[in-house]
Coordinates of C-alpha atoms and ligand atoms in Angstrom, one line a residue:
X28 CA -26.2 19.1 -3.8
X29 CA -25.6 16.7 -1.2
X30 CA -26.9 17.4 2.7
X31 CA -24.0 16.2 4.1
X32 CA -20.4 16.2 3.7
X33 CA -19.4 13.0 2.3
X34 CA -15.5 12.0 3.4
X35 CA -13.2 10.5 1.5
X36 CA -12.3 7.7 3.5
X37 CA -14.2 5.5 6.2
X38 CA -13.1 2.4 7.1
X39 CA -15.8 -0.6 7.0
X40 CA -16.2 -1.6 11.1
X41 CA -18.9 -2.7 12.4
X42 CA -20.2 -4.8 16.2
X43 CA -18.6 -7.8 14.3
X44 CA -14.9 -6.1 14.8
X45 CA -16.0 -4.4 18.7
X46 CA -17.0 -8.0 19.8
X47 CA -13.8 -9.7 18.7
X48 CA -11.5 -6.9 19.8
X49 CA -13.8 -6.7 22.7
X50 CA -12.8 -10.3 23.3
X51 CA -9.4 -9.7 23.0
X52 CA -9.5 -7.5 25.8
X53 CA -11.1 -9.7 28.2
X54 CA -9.2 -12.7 27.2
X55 CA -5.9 -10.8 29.0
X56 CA -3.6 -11.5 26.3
X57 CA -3.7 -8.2 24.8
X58 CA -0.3 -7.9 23.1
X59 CA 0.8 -10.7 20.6
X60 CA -0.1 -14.3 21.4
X61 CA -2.9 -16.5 19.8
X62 CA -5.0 -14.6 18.4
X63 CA -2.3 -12.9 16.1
X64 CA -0.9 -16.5 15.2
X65 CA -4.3 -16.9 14.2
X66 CA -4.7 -13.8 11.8
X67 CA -1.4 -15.3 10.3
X68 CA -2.7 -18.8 9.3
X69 CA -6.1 -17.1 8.0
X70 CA -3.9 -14.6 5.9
X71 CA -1.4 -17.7 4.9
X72 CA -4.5 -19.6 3.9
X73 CA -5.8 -16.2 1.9
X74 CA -2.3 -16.0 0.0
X75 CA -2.1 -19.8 -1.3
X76 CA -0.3 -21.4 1.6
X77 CA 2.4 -18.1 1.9
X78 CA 4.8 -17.8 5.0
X79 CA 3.2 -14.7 6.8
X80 CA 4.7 -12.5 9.5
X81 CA 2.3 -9.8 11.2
X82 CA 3.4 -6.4 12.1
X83 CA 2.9 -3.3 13.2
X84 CA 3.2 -1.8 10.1
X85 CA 4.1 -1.8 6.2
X86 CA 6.7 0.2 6.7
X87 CA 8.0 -1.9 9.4
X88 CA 7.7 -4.7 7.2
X89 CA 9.6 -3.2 4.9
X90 CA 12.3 -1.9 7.1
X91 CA 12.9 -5.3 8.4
X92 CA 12.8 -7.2 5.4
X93 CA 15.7 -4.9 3.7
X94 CA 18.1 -5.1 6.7
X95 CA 17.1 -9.2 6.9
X96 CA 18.5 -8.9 3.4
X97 CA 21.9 -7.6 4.5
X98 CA 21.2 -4.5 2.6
X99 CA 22.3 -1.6 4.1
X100 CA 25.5 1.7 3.5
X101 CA 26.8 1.3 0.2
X102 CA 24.0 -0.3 -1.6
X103 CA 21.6 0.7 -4.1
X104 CA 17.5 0.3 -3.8
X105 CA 15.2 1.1 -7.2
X106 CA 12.2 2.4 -6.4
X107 CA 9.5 5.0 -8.1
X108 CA 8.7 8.6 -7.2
X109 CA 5.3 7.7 -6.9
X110 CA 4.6 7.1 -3.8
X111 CA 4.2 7.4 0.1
X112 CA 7.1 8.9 2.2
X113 CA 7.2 5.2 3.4
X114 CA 8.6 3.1 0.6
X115 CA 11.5 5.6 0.5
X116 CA 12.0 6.3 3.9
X117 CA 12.7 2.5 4.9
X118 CA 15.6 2.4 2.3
X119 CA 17.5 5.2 4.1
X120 CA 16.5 3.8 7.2
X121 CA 18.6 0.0 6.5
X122 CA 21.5 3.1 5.4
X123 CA 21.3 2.0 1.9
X124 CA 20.6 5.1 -1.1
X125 CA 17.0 5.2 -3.1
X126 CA 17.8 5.3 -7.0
X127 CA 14.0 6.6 -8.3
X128 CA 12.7 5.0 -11.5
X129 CA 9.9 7.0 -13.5
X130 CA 6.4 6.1 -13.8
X131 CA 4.1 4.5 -16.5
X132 CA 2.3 7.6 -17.8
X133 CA -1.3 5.3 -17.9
X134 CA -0.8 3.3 -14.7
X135 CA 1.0 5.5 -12.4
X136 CA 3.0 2.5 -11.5
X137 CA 6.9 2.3 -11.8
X138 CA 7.8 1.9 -15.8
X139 CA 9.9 -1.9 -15.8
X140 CA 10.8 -1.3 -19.3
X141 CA 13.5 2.0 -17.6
X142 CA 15.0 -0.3 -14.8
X143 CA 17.2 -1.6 -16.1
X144 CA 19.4 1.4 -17.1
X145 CA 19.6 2.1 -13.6
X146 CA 21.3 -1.2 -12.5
X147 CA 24.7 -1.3 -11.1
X148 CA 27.3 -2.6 -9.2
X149 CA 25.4 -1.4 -5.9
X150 CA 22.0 -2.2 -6.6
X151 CA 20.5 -4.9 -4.5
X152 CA 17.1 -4.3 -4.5
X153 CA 13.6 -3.4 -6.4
X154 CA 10.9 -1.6 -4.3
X155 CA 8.0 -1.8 -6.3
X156 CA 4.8 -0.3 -5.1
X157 CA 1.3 -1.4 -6.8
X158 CA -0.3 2.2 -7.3
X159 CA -4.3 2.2 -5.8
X160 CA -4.1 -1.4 -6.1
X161 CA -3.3 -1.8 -9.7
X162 CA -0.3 -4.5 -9.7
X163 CA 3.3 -3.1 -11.4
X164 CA 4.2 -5.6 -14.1
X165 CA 5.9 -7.9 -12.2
X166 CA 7.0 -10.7 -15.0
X167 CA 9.3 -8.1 -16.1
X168 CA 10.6 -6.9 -12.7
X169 CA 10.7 -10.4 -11.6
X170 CA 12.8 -11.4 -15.2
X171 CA 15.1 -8.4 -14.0
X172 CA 15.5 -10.1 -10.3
X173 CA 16.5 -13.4 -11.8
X174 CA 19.0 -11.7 -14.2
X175 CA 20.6 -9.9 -12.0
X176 CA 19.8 -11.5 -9.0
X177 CA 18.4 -9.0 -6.9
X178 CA 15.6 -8.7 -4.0
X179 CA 12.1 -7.7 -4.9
X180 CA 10.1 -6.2 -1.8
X181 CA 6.7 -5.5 -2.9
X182 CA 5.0 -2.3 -1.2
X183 CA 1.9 -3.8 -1.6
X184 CA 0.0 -1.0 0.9
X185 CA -2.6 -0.6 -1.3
X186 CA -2.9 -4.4 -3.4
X187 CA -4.2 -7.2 -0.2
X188 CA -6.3 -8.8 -2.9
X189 CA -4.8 -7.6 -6.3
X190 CA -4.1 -10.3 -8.6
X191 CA -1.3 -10.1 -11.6
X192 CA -2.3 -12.8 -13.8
X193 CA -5.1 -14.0 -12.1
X194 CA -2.4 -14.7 -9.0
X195 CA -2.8 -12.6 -5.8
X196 CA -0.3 -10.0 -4.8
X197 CA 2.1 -12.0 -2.2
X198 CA 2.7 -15.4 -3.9
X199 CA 4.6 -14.4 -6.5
X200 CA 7.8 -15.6 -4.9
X201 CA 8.8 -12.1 -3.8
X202 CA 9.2 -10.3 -0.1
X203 CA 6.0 -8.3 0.4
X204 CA 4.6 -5.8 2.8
X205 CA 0.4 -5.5 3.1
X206 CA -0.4 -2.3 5.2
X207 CA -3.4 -3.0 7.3
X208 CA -3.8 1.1 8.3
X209 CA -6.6 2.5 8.9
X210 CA -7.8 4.0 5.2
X211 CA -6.1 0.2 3.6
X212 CA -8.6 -2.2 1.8
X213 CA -8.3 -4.3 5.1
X214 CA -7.3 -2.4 8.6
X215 CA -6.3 -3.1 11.6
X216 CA -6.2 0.4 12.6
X217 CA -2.5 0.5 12.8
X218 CA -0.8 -3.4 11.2
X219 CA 0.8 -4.8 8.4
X220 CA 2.3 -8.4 7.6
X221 CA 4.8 -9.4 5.7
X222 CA 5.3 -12.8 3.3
X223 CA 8.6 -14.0 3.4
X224 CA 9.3 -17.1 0.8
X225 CA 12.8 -17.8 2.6
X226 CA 12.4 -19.5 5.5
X227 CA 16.2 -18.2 6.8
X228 CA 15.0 -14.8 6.1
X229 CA 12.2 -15.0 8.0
X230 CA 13.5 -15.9 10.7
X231 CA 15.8 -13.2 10.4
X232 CA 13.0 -10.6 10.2
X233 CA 10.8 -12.6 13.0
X234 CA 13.8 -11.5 15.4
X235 CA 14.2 -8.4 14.2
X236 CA 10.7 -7.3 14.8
X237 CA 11.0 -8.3 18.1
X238 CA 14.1 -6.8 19.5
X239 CA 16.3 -9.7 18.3
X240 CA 15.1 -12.1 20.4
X241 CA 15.9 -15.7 19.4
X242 CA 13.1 -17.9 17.9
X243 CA 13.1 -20.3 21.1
X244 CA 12.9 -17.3 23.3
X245 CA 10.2 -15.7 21.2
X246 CA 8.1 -18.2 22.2
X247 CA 9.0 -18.8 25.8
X248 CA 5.6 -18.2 26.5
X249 CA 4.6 -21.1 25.1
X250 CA 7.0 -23.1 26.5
X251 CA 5.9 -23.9 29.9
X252 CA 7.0 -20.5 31.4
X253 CA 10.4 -20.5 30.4
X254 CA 12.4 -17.5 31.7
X255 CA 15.3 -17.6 29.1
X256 CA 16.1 -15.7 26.1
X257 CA 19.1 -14.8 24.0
X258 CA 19.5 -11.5 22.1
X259 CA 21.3 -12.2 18.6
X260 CA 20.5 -8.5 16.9
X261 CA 19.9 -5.3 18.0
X262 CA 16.2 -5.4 16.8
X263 CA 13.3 -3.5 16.9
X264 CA 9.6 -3.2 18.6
X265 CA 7.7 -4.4 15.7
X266 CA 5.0 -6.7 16.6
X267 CA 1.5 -6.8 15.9
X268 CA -0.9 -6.8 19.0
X269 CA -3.8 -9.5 19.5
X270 CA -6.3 -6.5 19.3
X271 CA -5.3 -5.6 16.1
X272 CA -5.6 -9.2 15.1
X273 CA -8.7 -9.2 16.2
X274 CA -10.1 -6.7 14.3
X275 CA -8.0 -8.4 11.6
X276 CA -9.6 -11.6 11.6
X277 CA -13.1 -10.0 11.2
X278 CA -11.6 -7.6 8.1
X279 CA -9.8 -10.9 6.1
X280 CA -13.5 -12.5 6.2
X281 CA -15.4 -9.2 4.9
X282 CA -12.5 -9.0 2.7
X283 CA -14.5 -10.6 -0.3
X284 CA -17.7 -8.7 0.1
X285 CA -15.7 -5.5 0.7
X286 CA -13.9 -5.8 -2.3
X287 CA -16.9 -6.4 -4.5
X288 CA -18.3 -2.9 -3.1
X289 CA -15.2 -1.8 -4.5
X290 CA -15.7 -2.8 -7.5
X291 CA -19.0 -1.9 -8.3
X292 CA -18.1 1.6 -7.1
X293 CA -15.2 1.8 -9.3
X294 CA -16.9 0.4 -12.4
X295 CA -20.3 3.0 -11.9
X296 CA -17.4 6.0 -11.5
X297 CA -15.5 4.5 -15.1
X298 CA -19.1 4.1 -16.9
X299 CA -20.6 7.8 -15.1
X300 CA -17.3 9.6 -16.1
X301 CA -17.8 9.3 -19.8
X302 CA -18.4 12.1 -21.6
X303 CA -16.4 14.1 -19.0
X304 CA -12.9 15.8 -19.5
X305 CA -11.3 13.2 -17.6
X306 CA -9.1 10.1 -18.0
X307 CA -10.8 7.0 -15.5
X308 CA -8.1 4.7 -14.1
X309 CA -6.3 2.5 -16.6
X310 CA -6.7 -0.9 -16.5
X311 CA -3.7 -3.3 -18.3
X312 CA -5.2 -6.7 -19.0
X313 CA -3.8 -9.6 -16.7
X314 CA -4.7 -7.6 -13.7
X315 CA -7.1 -8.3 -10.9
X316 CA -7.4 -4.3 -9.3
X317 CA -7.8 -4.0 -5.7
X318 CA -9.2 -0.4 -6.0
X319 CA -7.4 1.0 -2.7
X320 CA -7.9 4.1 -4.7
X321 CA -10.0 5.9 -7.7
X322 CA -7.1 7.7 -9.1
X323 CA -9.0 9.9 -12.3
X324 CA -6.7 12.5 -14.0
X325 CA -8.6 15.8 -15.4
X326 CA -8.3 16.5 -19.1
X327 CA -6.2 19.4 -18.1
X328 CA -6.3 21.4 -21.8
X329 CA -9.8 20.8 -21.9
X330 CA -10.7 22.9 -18.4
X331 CA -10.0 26.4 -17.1
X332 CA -8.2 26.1 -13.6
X333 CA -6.4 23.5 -12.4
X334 CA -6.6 20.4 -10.0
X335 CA -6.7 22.6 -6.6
X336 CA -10.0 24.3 -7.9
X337 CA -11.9 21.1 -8.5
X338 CA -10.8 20.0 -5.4
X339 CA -12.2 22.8 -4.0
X340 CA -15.3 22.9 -5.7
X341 CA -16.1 19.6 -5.0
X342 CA -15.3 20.0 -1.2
X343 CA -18.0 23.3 -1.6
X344 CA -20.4 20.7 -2.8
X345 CA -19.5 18.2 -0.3
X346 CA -17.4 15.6 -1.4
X347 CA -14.5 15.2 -0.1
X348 CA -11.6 14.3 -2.6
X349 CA -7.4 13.7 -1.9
X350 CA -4.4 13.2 -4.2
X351 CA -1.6 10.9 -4.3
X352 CA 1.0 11.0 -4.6
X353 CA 2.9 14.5 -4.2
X354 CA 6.2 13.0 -5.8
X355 CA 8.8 11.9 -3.6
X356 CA 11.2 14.1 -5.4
X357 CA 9.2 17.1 -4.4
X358 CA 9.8 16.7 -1.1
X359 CA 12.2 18.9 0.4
X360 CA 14.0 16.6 2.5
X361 CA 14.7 14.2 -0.1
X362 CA 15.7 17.4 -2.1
X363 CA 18.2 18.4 0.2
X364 CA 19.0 14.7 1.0
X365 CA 19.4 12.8 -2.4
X366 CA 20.2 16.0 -4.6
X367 CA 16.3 15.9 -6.7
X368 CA 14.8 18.5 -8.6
X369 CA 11.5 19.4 -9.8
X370 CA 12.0 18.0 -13.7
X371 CA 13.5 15.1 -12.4
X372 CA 10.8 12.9 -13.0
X373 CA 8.5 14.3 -15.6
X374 CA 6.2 11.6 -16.0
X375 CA 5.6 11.3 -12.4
X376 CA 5.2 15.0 -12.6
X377 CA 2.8 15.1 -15.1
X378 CA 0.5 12.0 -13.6
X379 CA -0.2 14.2 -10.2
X380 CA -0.5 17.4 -11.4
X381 CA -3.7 16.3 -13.1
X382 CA -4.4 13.4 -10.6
X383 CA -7.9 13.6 -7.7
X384 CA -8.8 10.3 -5.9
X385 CA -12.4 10.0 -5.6
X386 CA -13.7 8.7 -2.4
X387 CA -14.1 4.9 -2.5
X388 CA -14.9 2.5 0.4
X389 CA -17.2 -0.3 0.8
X390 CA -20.0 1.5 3.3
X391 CA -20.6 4.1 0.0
X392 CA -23.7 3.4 -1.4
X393 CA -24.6 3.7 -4.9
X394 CA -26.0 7.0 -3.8
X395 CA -23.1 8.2 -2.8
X396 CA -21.0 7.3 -5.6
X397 CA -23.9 9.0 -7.8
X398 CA -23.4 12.2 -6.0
X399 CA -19.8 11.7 -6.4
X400 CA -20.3 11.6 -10.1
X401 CA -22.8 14.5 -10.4
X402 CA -20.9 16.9 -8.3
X403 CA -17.6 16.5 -10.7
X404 CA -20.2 16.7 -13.9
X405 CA -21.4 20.2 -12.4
X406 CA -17.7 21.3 -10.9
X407 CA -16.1 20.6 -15.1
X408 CA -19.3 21.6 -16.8
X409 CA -18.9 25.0 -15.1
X410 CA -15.0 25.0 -16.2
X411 CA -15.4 23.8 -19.6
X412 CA -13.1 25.8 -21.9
Ligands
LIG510 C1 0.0 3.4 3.5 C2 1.2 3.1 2.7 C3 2.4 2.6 3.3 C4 2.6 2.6 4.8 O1 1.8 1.7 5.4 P1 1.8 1.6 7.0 O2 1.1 0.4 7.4 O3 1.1 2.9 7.5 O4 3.2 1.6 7.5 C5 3.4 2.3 2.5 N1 3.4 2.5 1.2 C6 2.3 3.0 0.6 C7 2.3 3.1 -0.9 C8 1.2 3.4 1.3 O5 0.1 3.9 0.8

């Protein structure tokens, strides 16, 4: 067993990211100004030449880009049960009603193919989320957009360099929100930005983020001290910060190595997991997987016990282990809200009752992924039926 307790998240920071948020500091321009501009080109530049916005959050992203949408009371967002509070909360934040989709039994990832039932007069919007980095299938939801000419806003939390069909997540002509928290592929320790294709919708959610304040006023510091501003919306306090940018900046040019260390993790869990009563992350063809997340499921019928022993077990042996997602419609506000019950969404159901995400994160060594892997073979040998 191993000495120490090995977490299931740490994020990858190092004296690269103190110096440059260190510099931050002492440059005086701690809140947003150049620096931040700067993490937006580099993140433009990383997303094919992509109109990027940076934020506070995803889920300000998100909250912004549906109200810069005009959606709002009265209108209809798909989205899956799968997921974090987040994704569901911004849709009854704009006013507008969450219509849940169920899940792709292998993938985890909201099923395209049972959209399309759910469309109606009121829906304006699909709220994808790429599950633990795996991308949704978006040629169908995007073939669903065109046809009925709706808004896409990709949660893509977990997918900052996930590809679907050898593209990256955020240039496939869609509104989408990169979470730059601290347990995220990239963090900021708190950030997010959002791509925008249309430029008037941008705009829109530029001034929203920043309490409404017109473009020209937004950058009255630039312009030679000017003290003059206009407020068009009632907006929010959504900006990122040039500290976080800073950090930012360092992350985007790790990103490549730190994504590799992902996927050599992954790829010695999927090869040291055979054998064992559990089903590794699926992986469709046509998809480049960020690995945010390990997401196995155990064999269930083939083990006494169920997923809240392992967990346990494994934590007695020190590896620390989490699950996501507990269904939205689980939740007892949205029960009490939006009228779910458990049955509601079976497949969804189904995927986290079985469902433990190993720990993953580019400062694991192989060691540590070993011990990952020997601690489950000792935790299901012992519960074999
Ligand atoms: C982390 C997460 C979010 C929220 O990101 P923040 O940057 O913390 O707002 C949204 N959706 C999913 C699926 C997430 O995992």
């Amino acid at each position: 067993m191993r000495a120490t307790f090995l977490p299931f998240n740490q994020p990858d920071l190092g004296p690269e990211e103190v110096e440059a948020v260190s510099h931050a500091i002492q440059s005086h321009w701690i809140t947003r100004a150049g620096i931040t501009t700067e993490f937006e080109a580099e993140l433009s530049q990383y997303l094919d030449g992509v109109s990027v916005l940076a934020l506070s959050s995803c889920t300000a992203g998100m909250h912004v880009a549906l109200l810069a949408c005009g959606i709002g009371p009265g209108d209809e967002v798909i989205t899956t049960p799968y997921t974090f509070a987040a994704s569901v909360n911004v849709i009854l934040h704009a006013g507008a009603t969450p219509v849940l989709v169920d899940v792709d039994p292998q993938t985890g990832n909201i099923d395209p193919s049972r959209i399309e039932d759910r469309i109606g007069p009121h829906t304006k919007a699909i709220l994808p989320v790429h599950f633990a980095g795996h991308p949704v299938d978006l040629a169908a939801i995007n073939t669903l957009r065109d046809h009925y000419h709706l808004t896409v806003i990709e949660d893509a939390a977990h997918a900052i360099a996930s590809r679907y069909r050898s593209r990256k997540i955020g240039t496939h002509g869609n509104i989408t929100a990169f979470s730059f928290y601290a347990t995220k592929n990239l963090t900021t320790g708190e950030g997010g930005a959002l791509v925008v294709p249309d430029p008037e919708v941008m705009e829109k959610v530029r001034m929203l983020s920043l309490h409404g304040m017109s473009r020209n006023a937004w950058n009255r510091y630039a312009d030679q001290g000017s003290w003059f501003y206009t407020i068009e919306l009632a907006g929010f306090k959504y900006n990122m910060t040039d500290i976080q940018a800073a950090m930012g900046r360092v992350q985007l040019k790790k990103l490549d190595a730190m994504q590799g260390r992902r996927q050599a993790i992954a790829a010695r869990f999927t090869e040291g997991l055979k054998g064992l009563p559990v089903f590794p992350p699926h992986v469709q063809p046509n998809v480049g997987h960020a690995w945010h997340l390990y997401p196995l499921r155990l064999d269930l019928d083939a083990i006494e016990g169920d997923r809240a022993d392992v967990i346990r077990d494994l934590k007695a042996l020190n590896i620390g282990t989490s699950v996501h997602f507990i269904p939205i419609h689980l939740h007892p506000y949205y029960q009490k809200q939006l009228g779910y019950q458990v049955g509601d969404f079976p497949l969804a159901e189904k995927f986290y009752a079985s469902e433990i995400s190993l720990p993953l994160y580019p400062t694991m060594t192989d060691r540590d992924a070993d011990d990952v892997l020997e601690a489950l073979a000792e935790v299901l040998s012992r519960r074999l039926r």
